[in-house]
């Protein structure tokens, strides 16, 4: 029938032809569309050539012998012109045969050149080196890698505890530095306050030498005014003027009294 003599190649796919009379896989690649074939003699093999993601996990060691758990996300696709050779050598599951092995190989070789801390501080550099090396290795197997990125990066428990201890020590050092700076500022403030008081005392002494006790009287009057203003604002305070101490036959007078009257 006619249907047995034609086959379709859908979008995002290519086909290679197995021909029993001409020695196996033919060297040409069939593009998208409808094609003819010889029944029984020829058999088309449909291969997906669209870009697909692949995650490659690996547990490897760093330069300072720390274990790191790392995962790569790879966007890959086969080289269309090399599909006959790719199918002949690796079959249709070539991604399962190639990507995990070359991914682990590249990860171990690149990560081993960095310390654990450098993997964190130089993550972009590490990612670019892994991408470059992985693209080179993929080209040997006729695979094109459009993008390579590190998606997961964790360390062992011992290293994480060391990082936490280092962070705590750093925070404690910063706190001690703050305490020292605060004590220094308080010392400077105390010195400045003492210098101001000494200068004020010097000014008062010089003024007393020139005016005698007049400046003390002025200060006393100012203090009395301030006290009087505070007492005037008090509601429950009563002033009782002092009287003559006639009982003792003297002319002196007793001072006035301030009474606090509670309601």
mmCIF file of C-alpha atoms in Angstrom:
data_model
loop_
_atom_site.group_PDB
_atom_site.id
_atom_site.type_symbol
_atom_site.label_atom_id
_atom_site.label_comp_id
_atom_site.label_asym_id
_atom_site.label_seq_id
_atom_site.Cartn_x
_atom_site.Cartn_y
_atom_site.Cartn_z
ATOM 1 C CA UNK A 1 0.000 0.000 0.000
ATOM 2 C CA UNK A 2 0.907 3.681 -0.278
ATOM 3 C CA UNK A 3 1.033 4.212 3.509
ATOM 4 C CA UNK A 4 3.775 1.603 3.813
ATOM 5 C CA UNK A 5 5.925 3.541 1.359
ATOM 6 C CA UNK A 6 5.821 6.956 3.088
ATOM 7 C CA UNK A 7 6.656 8.313 6.536
ATOM 8 C CA UNK A 8 6.380 11.695 8.217
ATOM 9 C CA UNK A 9 8.989 13.681 10.145
ATOM 10 C CA UNK A 10 7.307 16.117 12.541
ATOM 11 C CA UNK A 11 8.510 19.542 13.604
ATOM 12 C CA UNK A 12 11.596 19.484 15.849
ATOM 13 C CA UNK A 13 12.583 16.026 14.590
ATOM 14 C CA UNK A 14 14.906 14.529 12.007
ATOM 15 C CA UNK A 15 15.166 11.022 10.560
ATOM 16 C CA UNK A 16 18.023 8.738 9.603
ATOM 17 C CA UNK A 17 17.458 5.784 7.299
ATOM 18 C CA UNK A 18 18.530 2.210 7.914
ATOM 19 C CA UNK A 19 18.962 0.412 4.571
ATOM 20 C CA UNK A 20 19.610 -3.332 4.597
ATOM 21 C CA UNK A 21 20.812 -3.410 0.993
ATOM 22 C CA UNK A 22 23.304 -0.548 1.264
ATOM 23 C CA UNK A 23 25.015 -1.519 4.491
ATOM 24 C CA UNK A 24 23.119 -0.008 7.354
ATOM 25 C CA UNK A 25 22.669 3.672 8.259
ATOM 26 C CA UNK A 26 22.706 6.000 5.265
ATOM 27 C CA UNK A 27 24.826 9.185 5.597
ATOM 28 C CA UNK A 28 22.081 11.702 4.764
ATOM 29 C CA UNK A 29 19.552 13.210 7.229
ATOM 30 C CA UNK A 30 15.860 13.550 6.412
ATOM 31 C CA UNK A 31 14.312 16.910 7.334
ATOM 32 C CA UNK A 32 10.760 17.657 8.444
ATOM 33 C CA UNK A 33 8.004 16.577 6.084
ATOM 34 C CA UNK A 34 6.830 13.477 4.209
ATOM 35 C CA UNK A 35 9.357 11.118 2.642
ATOM 36 C CA UNK A 36 9.352 7.898 0.640
ATOM 37 C CA UNK A 37 10.952 4.621 1.637
ATOM 38 C CA UNK A 38 11.213 1.073 0.377
ATOM 39 C CA UNK A 39 9.170 -1.221 2.585
ATOM 40 C CA UNK A 40 11.059 -4.072 4.303
ATOM 41 C CA UNK A 41 14.379 -2.832 2.879
ATOM 42 C CA UNK A 42 14.419 0.581 4.552
ATOM 43 C CA UNK A 43 13.451 1.671 8.076
ATOM 44 C CA UNK A 44 13.404 5.323 9.232
ATOM 45 C CA UNK A 45 14.635 6.185 12.747
ATOM 46 C CA UNK A 46 13.026 9.375 14.078
ATOM 47 C CA UNK A 47 15.241 11.446 16.419
ATOM 48 C CA UNK A 48 14.176 14.486 18.463
ATOM 49 C CA UNK A 49 16.576 17.411 17.822
ATOM 50 C CA UNK A 50 14.910 20.065 20.005
ATOM 51 C CA UNK A 51 16.826 21.638 22.895
ATOM 52 C CA UNK A 52 16.167 19.738 26.116
ATOM 53 C CA UNK A 53 17.215 20.321 29.734
ATOM 54 C CA UNK A 54 19.261 17.823 31.697
ATOM 55 C CA UNK A 55 20.315 17.925 35.368
ATOM 56 C CA UNK A 56 23.678 16.413 36.253
ATOM 57 C CA UNK A 57 24.355 15.815 39.974
ATOM 58 C CA UNK A 58 27.814 15.123 41.333
ATOM 59 C CA UNK A 59 29.547 14.740 44.708
ATOM 60 C CA UNK A 60 33.186 15.738 44.482
ATOM 61 C CA UNK A 61 36.066 17.137 46.530
ATOM 62 C CA UNK A 62 37.575 20.611 46.579
ATOM 63 C CA UNK A 63 41.218 21.630 46.658
ATOM 64 C CA UNK A 64 41.165 21.743 50.485
ATOM 65 C CA UNK A 65 39.550 18.270 50.678
ATOM 66 C CA UNK A 66 36.017 19.462 51.434
ATOM 67 C CA UNK A 67 33.147 17.442 49.982
ATOM 68 C CA UNK A 68 30.682 19.411 47.881
ATOM 69 C CA UNK A 69 27.334 18.402 46.422
ATOM 70 C CA UNK A 70 26.841 20.203 43.117
ATOM 71 C CA UNK A 71 24.208 20.063 40.377
ATOM 72 C CA UNK A 72 24.358 21.371 36.825
ATOM 73 C CA UNK A 73 21.467 22.284 34.537
ATOM 74 C CA UNK A 74 22.452 21.670 30.913
ATOM 75 C CA UNK A 75 20.490 22.697 27.802
ATOM 76 C CA UNK A 76 21.612 20.396 25.001
ATOM 77 C CA UNK A 77 20.707 19.248 21.491
ATOM 78 C CA UNK A 78 22.363 16.918 18.969
ATOM 79 C CA UNK A 79 24.297 18.189 15.952
ATOM 80 C CA UNK A 80 21.888 17.507 13.078
ATOM 81 C CA UNK A 81 24.583 16.851 10.467
ATOM 82 C CA UNK A 82 26.117 14.161 12.711
ATOM 83 C CA UNK A 83 22.916 12.253 13.468
ATOM 84 C CA UNK A 84 23.823 9.168 11.353
ATOM 85 C CA UNK A 85 27.182 8.814 13.070
ATOM 86 C CA UNK A 86 25.646 9.594 16.473
ATOM 87 C CA UNK A 87 22.971 6.944 16.051
ATOM 88 C CA UNK A 88 25.464 4.409 14.691
ATOM 89 C CA UNK A 89 27.811 4.851 17.665
ATOM 90 C CA UNK A 90 25.461 5.568 20.589
ATOM 91 C CA UNK A 91 21.889 4.772 19.560
ATOM 92 C CA UNK A 92 18.869 6.961 20.342
ATOM 93 C CA UNK A 93 19.596 7.280 24.080
ATOM 94 C CA UNK A 94 22.910 9.038 23.465
ATOM 95 C CA UNK A 95 22.128 11.690 26.114
ATOM 96 C CA UNK A 96 21.920 9.003 28.815
ATOM 97 C CA UNK A 97 25.214 7.522 27.672
ATOM 98 C CA UNK A 98 27.186 10.762 27.302
ATOM 99 C CA UNK A 99 25.970 13.662 29.467
ATOM 100 C CA UNK A 100 26.246 12.066 32.961
ATOM 101 C CA UNK A 101 29.758 10.783 32.314
ATOM 102 C CA UNK A 102 31.250 13.926 30.780
ATOM 103 C CA UNK A 103 29.367 16.115 33.301
ATOM 104 C CA UNK A 104 30.871 14.295 36.293
ATOM 105 C CA UNK A 105 34.290 14.271 34.672
ATOM 106 C CA UNK A 106 34.296 18.036 34.057
ATOM 107 C CA UNK A 107 32.829 18.832 37.490
ATOM 108 C CA UNK A 108 35.469 16.829 39.331
ATOM 109 C CA UNK A 109 38.346 18.304 37.322
ATOM 110 C CA UNK A 110 37.223 21.939 37.707
ATOM 111 C CA UNK A 111 36.037 21.850 41.323
ATOM 112 C CA UNK A 112 39.301 20.219 42.421
ATOM 113 C CA UNK A 113 41.141 23.413 41.411
ATOM 114 C CA UNK A 114 39.268 25.628 43.927
ATOM 115 C CA UNK A 115 38.976 25.825 47.698
ATOM 116 C CA UNK A 116 35.554 25.539 49.289
ATOM 117 C CA UNK A 117 35.358 29.272 50.005
ATOM 118 C CA UNK A 118 36.396 30.096 46.428
ATOM 119 C CA UNK A 119 33.461 28.074 45.098
ATOM 120 C CA UNK A 120 31.200 30.585 46.848
ATOM 121 C CA UNK A 121 33.145 33.795 46.168
ATOM 122 C CA UNK A 122 34.047 32.849 42.557
ATOM 123 C CA UNK A 123 30.874 31.045 41.577
ATOM 124 C CA UNK A 124 30.532 32.856 38.223
ATOM 125 C CA UNK A 125 34.132 32.017 37.300
ATOM 126 C CA UNK A 126 33.660 28.364 38.249
ATOM 127 C CA UNK A 127 30.425 28.190 36.248
ATOM 128 C CA UNK A 128 32.095 29.664 33.159
ATOM 129 C CA UNK A 129 35.004 27.206 33.358
ATOM 130 C CA UNK A 130 32.632 24.273 33.718
ATOM 131 C CA UNK A 131 30.607 25.537 30.757
ATOM 132 C CA UNK A 132 33.700 25.940 28.556
ATOM 133 C CA UNK A 133 35.072 22.496 29.379
ATOM 134 C CA UNK A 134 31.699 20.805 29.029
ATOM 135 C CA UNK A 135 31.082 22.369 25.606
ATOM 136 C CA UNK A 136 34.465 21.065 24.446
ATOM 137 C CA UNK A 137 33.734 17.562 25.717
ATOM 138 C CA UNK A 138 30.214 17.566 24.237
ATOM 139 C CA UNK A 139 31.558 18.495 20.803
ATOM 140 C CA UNK A 140 33.527 15.216 20.727
ATOM 141 C CA UNK A 141 30.211 13.351 20.963
ATOM 142 C CA UNK A 142 28.392 15.621 18.457
ATOM 143 C CA UNK A 143 26.307 17.345 21.125
ATOM 144 C CA UNK A 144 25.732 21.118 21.266
ATOM 145 C CA UNK A 145 25.376 22.629 24.749
ATOM 146 C CA UNK A 146 23.452 25.901 24.594
ATOM 147 C CA UNK A 147 23.722 26.711 28.308
ATOM 148 C CA UNK A 148 25.356 25.327 31.442
ATOM 149 C CA UNK A 149 24.577 26.667 34.920
ATOM 150 C CA UNK A 150 25.156 25.655 38.546
ATOM 151 C CA UNK A 151 21.749 25.250 40.201
ATOM 152 C CA UNK A 152 22.700 23.618 43.495
ATOM 153 C CA UNK A 153 25.815 23.900 45.652
ATOM 154 C CA UNK A 154 26.073 22.585 49.226
ATOM 155 C CA UNK A 155 28.915 21.489 51.472
ATOM 156 C CA UNK A 156 29.365 18.846 54.142
ATOM 157 C CA UNK A 157 28.224 19.325 57.742
ATOM 158 C CA UNK A 158 31.730 19.887 59.072
ATOM 159 C CA UNK A 159 32.372 22.738 56.654
ATOM 160 C CA UNK A 160 28.986 24.334 57.398
ATOM 161 C CA UNK A 161 29.720 24.177 61.150
ATOM 162 C CA UNK A 162 33.109 25.798 60.501
ATOM 163 C CA UNK A 163 31.424 28.564 58.492
ATOM 164 C CA UNK A 164 28.908 29.165 61.293
ATOM 165 C CA UNK A 165 31.692 29.294 63.915
ATOM 166 C CA UNK A 166 33.656 31.733 61.782
ATOM 167 C CA UNK A 167 30.589 33.925 61.352
ATOM 168 C CA UNK A 168 29.913 33.930 65.102
ATOM 169 C CA UNK A 169 33.544 34.840 65.807
ATOM 170 C CA UNK A 170 33.380 37.652 63.249
ATOM 171 C CA UNK A 171 30.205 39.055 64.818
ATOM 172 C CA UNK A 172 31.758 38.859 68.296
ATOM 173 C CA UNK A 173 34.850 40.708 67.050
ATOM 174 C CA UNK A 174 32.644 43.430 65.570
ATOM 175 C CA UNK A 175 30.732 43.724 68.858
ATOM 176 C CA UNK A 176 33.971 44.060 70.832
ATOM 177 C CA UNK A 177 35.174 46.698 68.388
ATOM 178 C CA UNK A 178 31.922 48.601 68.919
ATOM 179 C CA UNK A 179 32.337 48.381 72.718
ATOM 180 C CA UNK A 180 35.876 49.759 72.446
ATOM 181 C CA UNK A 181 34.749 52.613 70.198
ATOM 182 C CA UNK A 182 31.883 53.427 72.551
ATOM 183 C CA UNK A 183 34.221 53.494 75.578
ATOM 184 C CA UNK A 184 36.593 55.780 73.660
ATOM 185 C CA UNK A 185 33.747 58.168 72.817
ATOM 186 C CA UNK A 186 32.597 58.204 76.435
ATOM 187 C CA UNK A 187 36.156 58.953 77.553
ATOM 188 C CA UNK A 188 36.411 61.836 75.099
ATOM 189 C CA UNK A 189 33.032 63.163 76.291
ATOM 190 C CA UNK A 190 34.147 62.965 79.936
ATOM 191 C CA UNK A 191 37.375 64.816 79.167
ATOM 192 C CA UNK A 192 35.503 67.483 77.233
ATOM 193 C CA UNK A 193 32.976 67.863 80.080
ATOM 194 C CA UNK A 194 35.733 68.152 82.660
ATOM 195 C CA UNK A 195 37.586 70.720 80.559
ATOM 196 C CA UNK A 196 34.368 72.743 80.235
ATOM 197 C CA UNK A 197 33.720 72.644 83.973
ATOM 198 C CA UNK A 198 37.297 73.660 84.701
ATOM 199 C CA UNK A 199 37.041 76.548 82.247
ATOM 200 C CA UNK A 200 33.740 77.644 83.809
ATOM 201 C CA UNK A 201 35.272 77.517 87.296
ATOM 202 C CA UNK A 202 38.193 79.611 86.071
ATOM 203 C CA UNK A 203 35.833 82.206 84.602
ATOM 204 C CA UNK A 204 33.813 82.370 87.859
ATOM 205 C CA UNK A 205 36.972 82.729 89.936
ATOM 206 C CA UNK A 206 38.214 85.598 87.799
ATOM 207 C CA UNK A 207 34.807 87.265 87.985
ATOM 208 C CA UNK A 208 34.765 86.966 91.795
ATOM 209 C CA UNK A 209 38.206 88.492 91.975
ATOM 210 C CA UNK A 210 36.932 91.525 90.052
ATOM 211 C CA UNK A 211 33.431 91.931 91.549
ATOM 212 C CA UNK A 212 33.694 90.239 94.932
ATOM 213 C CA UNK A 213 30.556 88.367 96.020
ATOM 214 C CA UNK A 214 28.293 90.162 93.557
ATOM 215 C CA UNK A 215 28.322 87.279 91.103
ATOM 216 C CA UNK A 216 27.324 84.850 93.865
ATOM 217 C CA UNK A 217 24.381 87.092 94.776
ATOM 218 C CA UNK A 218 23.320 87.211 91.139
ATOM 219 C CA UNK A 219 23.457 83.388 90.949
ATOM 220 C CA UNK A 220 21.490 83.156 94.210
ATOM 221 C CA UNK A 221 18.809 85.506 92.887
ATOM 222 C CA UNK A 222 18.552 83.493 89.634
ATOM 223 C CA UNK A 223 18.216 80.273 91.622
ATOM 224 C CA UNK A 224 15.552 81.843 93.860
ATOM 225 C CA UNK A 225 13.579 82.958 90.790
ATOM 226 C CA UNK A 226 13.716 79.452 89.320
ATOM 227 C CA UNK A 227 12.562 77.894 92.608
ATOM 228 C CA UNK A 228 9.768 80.456 92.944
ATOM 229 C CA UNK A 229 8.528 79.703 89.416
ATOM 230 C CA UNK A 230 8.444 75.968 90.133
ATOM 231 C CA UNK A 231 6.595 76.522 93.449
ATOM 232 C CA UNK A 232 4.101 78.848 91.782
ATOM 233 C CA UNK A 233 3.113 76.103 89.351
ATOM 234 C CA UNK A 234 2.533 73.638 92.217
ATOM 235 C CA UNK A 235 -1.167 73.350 93.228
ATOM 236 C CA UNK A 236 -0.799 71.783 96.660
ATOM 237 C CA UNK A 237 2.052 73.884 98.031
ATOM 238 C CA UNK A 238 1.295 76.615 100.632
ATOM 239 C CA UNK A 239 3.750 79.155 101.975
ATOM 240 C CA UNK A 240 3.465 80.234 105.635
ATOM 241 C CA UNK A 241 5.476 83.381 106.398
ATOM 242 C CA UNK A 242 7.659 83.317 109.468
ATOM 243 C CA UNK A 243 6.861 85.347 112.612
ATOM 244 C CA UNK A 244 8.852 87.038 115.392
ATOM 245 C CA UNK A 245 10.202 84.755 118.066
ATOM 246 C CA UNK A 246 8.718 86.836 120.893
ATOM 247 C CA UNK A 247 8.580 83.896 123.280
ATOM 248 C CA UNK A 248 12.291 84.034 123.612
ATOM 249 C CA UNK A 249 12.313 87.781 124.106
ATOM 250 C CA UNK A 250 14.499 88.257 121.057
ATOM 251 C CA UNK A 251 14.096 90.300 117.960
ATOM 252 C CA UNK A 252 14.898 87.458 115.490
ATOM 253 C CA UNK A 253 12.297 86.068 113.205
ATOM 254 C CA UNK A 254 11.753 82.429 112.155
ATOM 255 C CA UNK A 255 11.909 81.508 108.476
ATOM 256 C CA UNK A 256 8.779 80.814 106.477
ATOM 257 C CA UNK A 257 7.416 77.266 105.900
ATOM 258 C CA UNK A 258 6.430 75.426 102.757
ATOM 259 C CA UNK A 259 3.560 72.983 103.308
ATOM 260 C CA UNK A 260 2.424 70.315 100.875
ATOM 261 C CA UNK A 261 -1.306 69.975 101.214
ATOM 262 C CA UNK A 262 -2.717 66.715 99.824
ATOM 263 C CA UNK A 263 -6.375 66.536 98.852
#
